[in-house]
């Protein structure tokens, strides 16, 4: 009790307005027992954690050495924080996952390509195996041509390739071209998995192409626009695009190879951010 209560983290929580739950108070003891169990059953002698885990790791060190007499070790590493100083992790809600189901290669790539200048050099040293001399050269080139975002692009490429392999990196680049550069070629080359990852929240619909089917028909069948004059006007006002190309005539007849890509997909966008994935059957 005395050891746990003496920890700075514990004292800070007890003095805070939120206080401290019993589960939080006992957490160091539970983590210490985890270390003891791993040591006894799997020969574990080293515990690695973020700098904020120092107290918990110390509890484990003390318990294992007291119970077994064996020398064990704890290693802490500096926390990775955002530009605002917030910890990156699932508790903070800003975690970046290695699992593709939780963070796609495209999302991982975009996370690193958006990093600010004041942190990108640090991330290059932490997350890549690039030689320090090469990182210095990258930063020198960036000072001359900051508009090219060279360090960010190299960082994103290296991390994505490390986590998801070269295929994952190519997937991230295809998605980037399709979304931000309206590349029809990239969109045609995308797999169903990539489409679902890129437009994770986008509704999808399976339709059959009927002779003379128009853009207005497509939008209504996909439930992308309201019925009546307001939906018609949405198109004439320039609020609808297909595969990155704005279409302002509601009576435009859909054409294979233009409105419907070679992979049997159409990407319908309403406004700036509302996407709909259309998969065409029996083409």
mmCIF file of C-alpha atoms in Angstrom:
data_model
loop_
_atom_site.group_PDB
_atom_site.id
_atom_site.type_symbol
_atom_site.label_atom_id
_atom_site.label_comp_id
_atom_site.label_asym_id
_atom_site.label_seq_id
_atom_site.Cartn_x
_atom_site.Cartn_y
_atom_site.Cartn_z
ATOM 1 C CA UNK A 1 0.000 0.000 0.000
ATOM 2 C CA UNK A 2 2.729 2.422 1.009
ATOM 3 C CA UNK A 3 4.723 1.806 -2.162
ATOM 4 C CA UNK A 4 1.710 2.214 -4.415
ATOM 5 C CA UNK A 5 0.553 5.364 -2.618
ATOM 6 C CA UNK A 6 4.026 6.917 -2.836
ATOM 7 C CA UNK A 7 4.065 6.842 -6.634
ATOM 8 C CA UNK A 8 3.751 10.297 -8.233
ATOM 9 C CA UNK A 9 1.133 9.145 -10.714
ATOM 10 C CA UNK A 10 -1.022 7.802 -7.887
ATOM 11 C CA UNK A 11 -0.691 10.981 -5.824
ATOM 12 C CA UNK A 12 -1.548 13.162 -8.818
ATOM 13 C CA UNK A 13 -4.710 11.153 -9.533
ATOM 14 C CA UNK A 14 -5.787 11.202 -5.891
ATOM 15 C CA UNK A 15 -5.432 14.992 -5.810
ATOM 16 C CA UNK A 16 -7.342 15.463 -9.073
ATOM 17 C CA UNK A 17 -11.056 16.251 -9.292
ATOM 18 C CA UNK A 18 -11.754 12.870 -10.908
ATOM 19 C CA UNK A 19 -10.026 10.922 -8.160
ATOM 20 C CA UNK A 20 -8.834 7.350 -8.682
ATOM 21 C CA UNK A 21 -10.779 4.108 -9.006
ATOM 22 C CA UNK A 22 -9.831 0.916 -7.177
ATOM 23 C CA UNK A 23 -9.038 -0.735 -10.531
ATOM 24 C CA UNK A 24 -6.563 2.038 -11.401
ATOM 25 C CA UNK A 25 -4.958 1.823 -7.974
ATOM 26 C CA UNK A 26 -4.462 -1.949 -8.232
ATOM 27 C CA UNK A 27 -3.257 -1.879 -11.846
ATOM 28 C CA UNK A 28 0.491 -1.750 -10.933
ATOM 29 C CA UNK A 29 0.044 -4.824 -8.722
ATOM 30 C CA UNK A 30 -1.739 -6.722 -11.507
ATOM 31 C CA UNK A 31 0.906 -5.771 -14.059
ATOM 32 C CA UNK A 32 3.621 -6.817 -11.606
ATOM 33 C CA UNK A 33 1.974 -10.229 -11.245
ATOM 34 C CA UNK A 34 1.876 -10.494 -15.049
ATOM 35 C CA UNK A 35 5.651 -10.013 -15.102
ATOM 36 C CA UNK A 36 6.100 -12.646 -12.406
ATOM 37 C CA UNK A 37 3.914 -15.135 -14.298
ATOM 38 C CA UNK A 38 5.772 -14.535 -17.578
ATOM 39 C CA UNK A 39 9.107 -14.930 -15.791
ATOM 40 C CA UNK A 40 8.156 -18.194 -14.094
ATOM 41 C CA UNK A 41 6.454 -19.837 -17.069
ATOM 42 C CA UNK A 42 8.264 -18.327 -20.068
ATOM 43 C CA UNK A 43 11.609 -17.133 -18.735
ATOM 44 C CA UNK A 44 10.820 -13.480 -19.386
ATOM 45 C CA UNK A 45 13.434 -11.192 -17.811
ATOM 46 C CA UNK A 46 12.809 -7.878 -19.568
ATOM 47 C CA UNK A 47 9.719 -5.663 -19.531
ATOM 48 C CA UNK A 48 9.518 -2.861 -22.100
ATOM 49 C CA UNK A 49 7.094 0.047 -21.888
ATOM 50 C CA UNK A 50 6.518 3.738 -22.411
ATOM 51 C CA UNK A 51 7.953 6.279 -19.990
ATOM 52 C CA UNK A 52 4.537 6.567 -18.337
ATOM 53 C CA UNK A 53 4.829 2.881 -17.326
ATOM 54 C CA UNK A 54 7.864 3.410 -15.085
ATOM 55 C CA UNK A 55 5.917 2.870 -11.847
ATOM 56 C CA UNK A 56 4.209 -0.286 -13.111
ATOM 57 C CA UNK A 57 7.504 -1.704 -14.384
ATOM 58 C CA UNK A 58 9.174 -0.934 -11.055
ATOM 59 C CA UNK A 59 6.409 -2.827 -9.244
ATOM 60 C CA UNK A 60 7.087 -5.834 -11.465
ATOM 61 C CA UNK A 61 10.833 -5.604 -10.920
ATOM 62 C CA UNK A 62 10.413 -5.483 -7.162
ATOM 63 C CA UNK A 63 7.938 -8.380 -7.070
ATOM 64 C CA UNK A 64 9.950 -10.698 -9.334
ATOM 65 C CA UNK A 65 13.272 -10.085 -7.563
ATOM 66 C CA UNK A 66 11.630 -10.531 -4.150
ATOM 67 C CA UNK A 67 9.801 -13.761 -5.092
ATOM 68 C CA UNK A 68 12.520 -15.423 -7.175
ATOM 69 C CA UNK A 69 15.813 -13.704 -6.396
ATOM 70 C CA UNK A 70 16.478 -13.427 -10.130
ATOM 71 C CA UNK A 71 17.820 -10.299 -11.777
ATOM 72 C CA UNK A 72 15.211 -8.873 -14.147
ATOM 73 C CA UNK A 73 15.163 -5.629 -16.064
ATOM 74 C CA UNK A 74 12.826 -2.851 -17.118
ATOM 75 C CA UNK A 75 13.268 -0.593 -20.135
ATOM 76 C CA UNK A 76 11.268 2.560 -20.782
ATOM 77 C CA UNK A 77 11.143 4.539 -24.016
ATOM 78 C CA UNK A 78 9.934 8.114 -24.575
ATOM 79 C CA UNK A 79 6.248 8.413 -25.390
ATOM 80 C CA UNK A 80 5.262 9.211 -28.953
ATOM 81 C CA UNK A 81 3.110 12.320 -28.779
ATOM 82 C CA UNK A 82 1.201 14.495 -31.218
ATOM 83 C CA UNK A 83 2.218 18.061 -32.036
ATOM 84 C CA UNK A 84 -0.064 19.180 -29.194
ATOM 85 C CA UNK A 85 1.746 16.934 -26.727
ATOM 86 C CA UNK A 86 -1.055 14.369 -26.433
ATOM 87 C CA UNK A 87 -0.104 10.714 -26.093
ATOM 88 C CA UNK A 88 -0.827 8.599 -29.161
ATOM 89 C CA UNK A 89 -2.859 5.540 -28.251
ATOM 90 C CA UNK A 90 -6.232 3.849 -28.092
ATOM 91 C CA UNK A 91 -7.158 5.582 -24.822
ATOM 92 C CA UNK A 92 -6.663 8.997 -26.423
ATOM 93 C CA UNK A 93 -8.634 7.882 -29.470
ATOM 94 C CA UNK A 94 -5.834 8.697 -31.926
ATOM 95 C CA UNK A 95 -4.198 5.288 -32.224
ATOM 96 C CA UNK A 96 -2.547 4.114 -35.436
ATOM 97 C CA UNK A 97 -2.806 0.336 -35.692
ATOM 98 C CA UNK A 98 -0.543 -2.191 -37.413
ATOM 99 C CA UNK A 99 -3.588 -4.379 -38.133
ATOM 100 C CA UNK A 100 -4.901 -3.616 -41.630
ATOM 101 C CA UNK A 101 -8.502 -4.161 -40.474
ATOM 102 C CA UNK A 102 -8.148 -1.227 -38.068
ATOM 103 C CA UNK A 103 -5.797 1.063 -39.997
ATOM 104 C CA UNK A 104 -5.564 0.452 -43.744
ATOM 105 C CA UNK A 105 -2.280 1.010 -45.622
ATOM 106 C CA UNK A 106 -3.823 4.186 -47.085
ATOM 107 C CA UNK A 107 -4.765 5.523 -43.627
ATOM 108 C CA UNK A 108 -1.309 4.686 -42.260
ATOM 109 C CA UNK A 109 0.346 6.403 -45.228
ATOM 110 C CA UNK A 110 -1.819 9.494 -44.857
ATOM 111 C CA UNK A 111 -1.184 9.704 -41.096
ATOM 112 C CA UNK A 112 2.553 10.047 -41.649
ATOM 113 C CA UNK A 113 2.393 12.161 -44.802
ATOM 114 C CA UNK A 114 0.403 14.779 -42.827
ATOM 115 C CA UNK A 115 3.030 15.223 -40.095
ATOM 116 C CA UNK A 116 4.283 18.741 -39.452
ATOM 117 C CA UNK A 117 7.808 19.907 -40.241
ATOM 118 C CA UNK A 118 8.752 20.254 -36.586
ATOM 119 C CA UNK A 119 8.292 16.526 -35.895
ATOM 120 C CA UNK A 120 8.963 14.754 -39.182
ATOM 121 C CA UNK A 121 12.748 14.526 -38.689
ATOM 122 C CA UNK A 122 12.245 12.914 -35.279
ATOM 123 C CA UNK A 123 9.805 10.391 -36.776
ATOM 124 C CA UNK A 124 12.248 9.548 -39.587
ATOM 125 C CA UNK A 125 14.822 8.649 -36.933
ATOM 126 C CA UNK A 126 12.353 6.722 -34.773
ATOM 127 C CA UNK A 127 10.326 4.783 -37.325
ATOM 128 C CA UNK A 128 12.679 4.087 -40.240
ATOM 129 C CA UNK A 129 16.023 2.388 -40.781
ATOM 130 C CA UNK A 130 17.360 5.178 -42.981
ATOM 131 C CA UNK A 131 20.994 6.165 -42.237
ATOM 132 C CA UNK A 132 21.295 9.402 -40.284
ATOM 133 C CA UNK A 133 23.318 10.938 -43.129
ATOM 134 C CA UNK A 134 20.447 10.272 -45.541
ATOM 135 C CA UNK A 135 17.919 11.801 -43.132
ATOM 136 C CA UNK A 136 20.111 14.909 -42.864
ATOM 137 C CA UNK A 137 20.186 15.120 -46.673
ATOM 138 C CA UNK A 138 16.395 14.734 -46.875
ATOM 139 C CA UNK A 139 15.927 17.582 -44.388
ATOM 140 C CA UNK A 140 18.422 19.783 -46.276
ATOM 141 C CA UNK A 141 16.495 19.272 -49.505
ATOM 142 C CA UNK A 142 13.270 20.029 -47.648
ATOM 143 C CA UNK A 143 14.676 23.370 -46.467
ATOM 144 C CA UNK A 144 15.196 24.304 -50.139
ATOM 145 C CA UNK A 145 11.897 22.914 -51.461
ATOM 146 C CA UNK A 146 9.403 22.723 -48.557
ATOM 147 C CA UNK A 147 6.433 22.697 -50.927
ATOM 148 C CA UNK A 148 7.323 19.169 -52.090
ATOM 149 C CA UNK A 149 6.839 17.639 -48.613
ATOM 150 C CA UNK A 150 9.803 15.344 -49.283
ATOM 151 C CA UNK A 151 10.443 14.132 -45.691
ATOM 152 C CA UNK A 152 6.759 13.444 -45.071
ATOM 153 C CA UNK A 153 6.391 11.400 -48.271
ATOM 154 C CA UNK A 154 9.564 9.428 -47.556
ATOM 155 C CA UNK A 155 8.480 8.802 -43.956
ATOM 156 C CA UNK A 156 5.031 7.625 -45.053
ATOM 157 C CA UNK A 157 6.509 5.351 -47.718
ATOM 158 C CA UNK A 158 9.099 3.780 -45.421
ATOM 159 C CA UNK A 159 6.673 3.098 -42.563
ATOM 160 C CA UNK A 160 3.915 1.760 -44.815
ATOM 161 C CA UNK A 161 6.386 -0.544 -46.593
ATOM 162 C CA UNK A 162 7.760 -1.735 -43.246
ATOM 163 C CA UNK A 163 4.296 -2.556 -41.868
ATOM 164 C CA UNK A 164 2.426 -3.743 -44.980
ATOM 165 C CA UNK A 165 5.183 -4.571 -47.461
ATOM 166 C CA UNK A 166 5.693 -3.158 -50.940
ATOM 167 C CA UNK A 167 2.232 -4.315 -51.997
ATOM 168 C CA UNK A 168 0.697 -2.336 -49.128
ATOM 169 C CA UNK A 169 2.658 0.750 -50.131
ATOM 170 C CA UNK A 170 1.472 0.468 -53.740
ATOM 171 C CA UNK A 171 -2.089 0.084 -52.451
ATOM 172 C CA UNK A 172 -1.721 3.265 -50.389
ATOM 173 C CA UNK A 173 -0.390 5.161 -53.413
ATOM 174 C CA UNK A 174 -3.252 3.940 -55.630
ATOM 175 C CA UNK A 175 -5.800 5.055 -53.061
ATOM 176 C CA UNK A 176 -4.074 8.437 -52.715
ATOM 177 C CA UNK A 177 -4.132 9.013 -56.491
ATOM 178 C CA UNK A 178 -7.769 7.936 -56.749
ATOM 179 C CA UNK A 179 -8.992 10.121 -53.896
ATOM 180 C CA UNK A 180 -6.832 13.238 -54.098
ATOM 181 C CA UNK A 181 -5.806 13.328 -57.758
ATOM 182 C CA UNK A 182 -9.010 11.978 -59.355
ATOM 183 C CA UNK A 183 -6.961 9.348 -61.185
ATOM 184 C CA UNK A 184 -9.271 7.100 -63.207
ATOM 185 C CA UNK A 185 -6.382 4.697 -63.852
ATOM 186 C CA UNK A 186 -5.766 4.285 -60.121
ATOM 187 C CA UNK A 187 -9.478 3.824 -59.476
ATOM 188 C CA UNK A 188 -9.703 1.114 -62.148
ATOM 189 C CA UNK A 189 -6.736 -0.734 -60.631
ATOM 190 C CA UNK A 190 -8.218 -0.804 -57.126
ATOM 191 C CA UNK A 191 -9.445 -4.062 -55.622
ATOM 192 C CA UNK A 192 -12.740 -4.420 -53.747
ATOM 193 C CA UNK A 193 -10.772 -4.490 -50.482
ATOM 194 C CA UNK A 194 -9.040 -1.213 -51.320
ATOM 195 C CA UNK A 195 -12.342 0.438 -52.236
ATOM 196 C CA UNK A 196 -13.879 -0.624 -48.935
ATOM 197 C CA UNK A 197 -10.823 0.597 -47.011
ATOM 198 C CA UNK A 198 -10.664 3.914 -48.822
ATOM 199 C CA UNK A 199 -14.380 4.637 -48.530
ATOM 200 C CA UNK A 200 -14.966 2.820 -45.240
ATOM 201 C CA UNK A 201 -18.168 4.686 -44.423
ATOM 202 C CA UNK A 202 -19.468 4.898 -47.991
ATOM 203 C CA UNK A 203 -22.709 3.068 -48.828
ATOM 204 C CA UNK A 204 -22.464 0.583 -51.677
ATOM 205 C CA UNK A 205 -25.067 -0.629 -54.137
ATOM 206 C CA UNK A 206 -25.207 -3.361 -56.769
ATOM 207 C CA UNK A 207 -27.052 -2.310 -59.929
ATOM 208 C CA UNK A 208 -27.791 -3.691 -63.378
ATOM 209 C CA UNK A 209 -27.105 -1.353 -66.295
ATOM 210 C CA UNK A 210 -30.281 -0.791 -68.241
ATOM 211 C CA UNK A 211 -30.339 0.610 -71.819
ATOM 212 C CA UNK A 212 -30.427 4.407 -71.776
ATOM 213 C CA UNK A 213 -29.804 4.631 -68.023
ATOM 214 C CA UNK A 214 -29.015 8.228 -67.048
ATOM 215 C CA UNK A 215 -27.039 9.887 -64.290
ATOM 216 C CA UNK A 216 -30.320 10.891 -62.652
ATOM 217 C CA UNK A 217 -31.444 7.248 -62.681
ATOM 218 C CA UNK A 218 -28.151 6.175 -61.134
ATOM 219 C CA UNK A 219 -28.326 8.735 -58.326
ATOM 220 C CA UNK A 220 -31.901 7.808 -57.458
ATOM 221 C CA UNK A 221 -31.304 4.044 -57.564
ATOM 222 C CA UNK A 222 -28.324 4.522 -55.242
ATOM 223 C CA UNK A 223 -30.466 6.701 -52.920
ATOM 224 C CA UNK A 224 -27.804 9.378 -53.277
ATOM 225 C CA UNK A 225 -30.138 12.305 -53.970
ATOM 226 C CA UNK A 226 -33.702 13.089 -52.860
ATOM 227 C CA UNK A 227 -36.607 12.543 -55.215
ATOM 228 C CA UNK A 228 -38.149 15.548 -56.922
ATOM 229 C CA UNK A 229 -36.756 18.872 -58.131
ATOM 230 C CA UNK A 230 -34.157 19.261 -55.364
ATOM 231 C CA UNK A 231 -32.306 16.114 -56.446
ATOM 232 C CA UNK A 232 -32.431 17.179 -60.105
ATOM 233 C CA UNK A 233 -31.062 20.611 -59.178
ATOM 234 C CA UNK A 234 -28.269 19.054 -57.125
ATOM 235 C CA UNK A 235 -26.876 17.667 -60.382
ATOM 236 C CA UNK A 236 -27.390 20.812 -62.471
ATOM 237 C CA UNK A 237 -25.667 22.876 -59.762
ATOM 238 C CA UNK A 238 -22.504 20.778 -60.156
ATOM 239 C CA UNK A 239 -22.833 18.835 -56.934
ATOM 240 C CA UNK A 240 -22.414 15.378 -58.479
ATOM 241 C CA UNK A 241 -19.373 13.694 -59.971
ATOM 242 C CA UNK A 242 -18.728 10.207 -61.323
ATOM 243 C CA UNK A 243 -15.204 8.780 -61.104
ATOM 244 C CA UNK A 244 -13.870 12.222 -60.271
ATOM 245 C CA UNK A 245 -15.530 13.955 -63.254
ATOM 246 C CA UNK A 246 -18.298 16.464 -62.562
ATOM 247 C CA UNK A 247 -21.505 15.871 -64.515
ATOM 248 C CA UNK A 248 -24.060 18.685 -64.660
ATOM 249 C CA UNK A 249 -26.607 17.202 -67.065
ATOM 250 C CA UNK A 250 -29.022 14.843 -65.231
ATOM 251 C CA UNK A 251 -30.021 13.253 -68.554
ATOM 252 C CA UNK A 252 -26.460 12.177 -69.400
ATOM 253 C CA UNK A 253 -26.556 8.532 -70.502
ATOM 254 C CA UNK A 254 -24.046 6.323 -68.695
ATOM 255 C CA UNK A 255 -21.181 5.126 -70.892
ATOM 256 C CA UNK A 256 -18.975 2.091 -70.314
ATOM 257 C CA UNK A 257 -15.347 3.090 -69.893
ATOM 258 C CA UNK A 258 -16.260 6.594 -68.756
ATOM 259 C CA UNK A 259 -18.980 6.471 -66.130
ATOM 260 C CA UNK A 260 -18.477 2.739 -65.555
ATOM 261 C CA UNK A 261 -14.871 1.637 -65.170
ATOM 262 C CA UNK A 262 -13.232 -1.499 -66.539
ATOM 263 C CA UNK A 263 -13.421 -3.157 -63.117
ATOM 264 C CA UNK A 264 -17.219 -2.767 -63.120
ATOM 265 C CA UNK A 265 -17.272 0.015 -60.543
ATOM 266 C CA UNK A 266 -18.496 3.605 -60.465
ATOM 267 C CA UNK A 267 -17.502 6.027 -57.734
ATOM 268 C CA UNK A 268 -20.342 8.470 -57.201
ATOM 269 C CA UNK A 269 -19.691 11.603 -55.174
ATOM 270 C CA UNK A 270 -22.422 13.923 -53.934
ATOM 271 C CA UNK A 271 -21.148 17.233 -52.609
ATOM 272 C CA UNK A 272 -17.608 17.241 -51.233
ATOM 273 C CA UNK A 273 -17.508 14.218 -48.942
ATOM 274 C CA UNK A 274 -20.441 11.884 -49.612
ATOM 275 C CA UNK A 275 -19.270 8.877 -51.625
ATOM 276 C CA UNK A 276 -21.243 5.936 -52.994
ATOM 277 C CA UNK A 277 -19.635 2.791 -54.433
ATOM 278 C CA UNK A 278 -21.645 1.311 -57.307
ATOM 279 C CA UNK A 279 -20.892 -2.248 -58.407
ATOM 280 C CA UNK A 280 -22.388 -3.122 -61.781
ATOM 281 C CA UNK A 281 -23.677 -6.607 -62.405
ATOM 282 C CA UNK A 282 -24.002 -8.519 -65.694
ATOM 283 C CA UNK A 283 -21.986 -6.042 -67.774
#
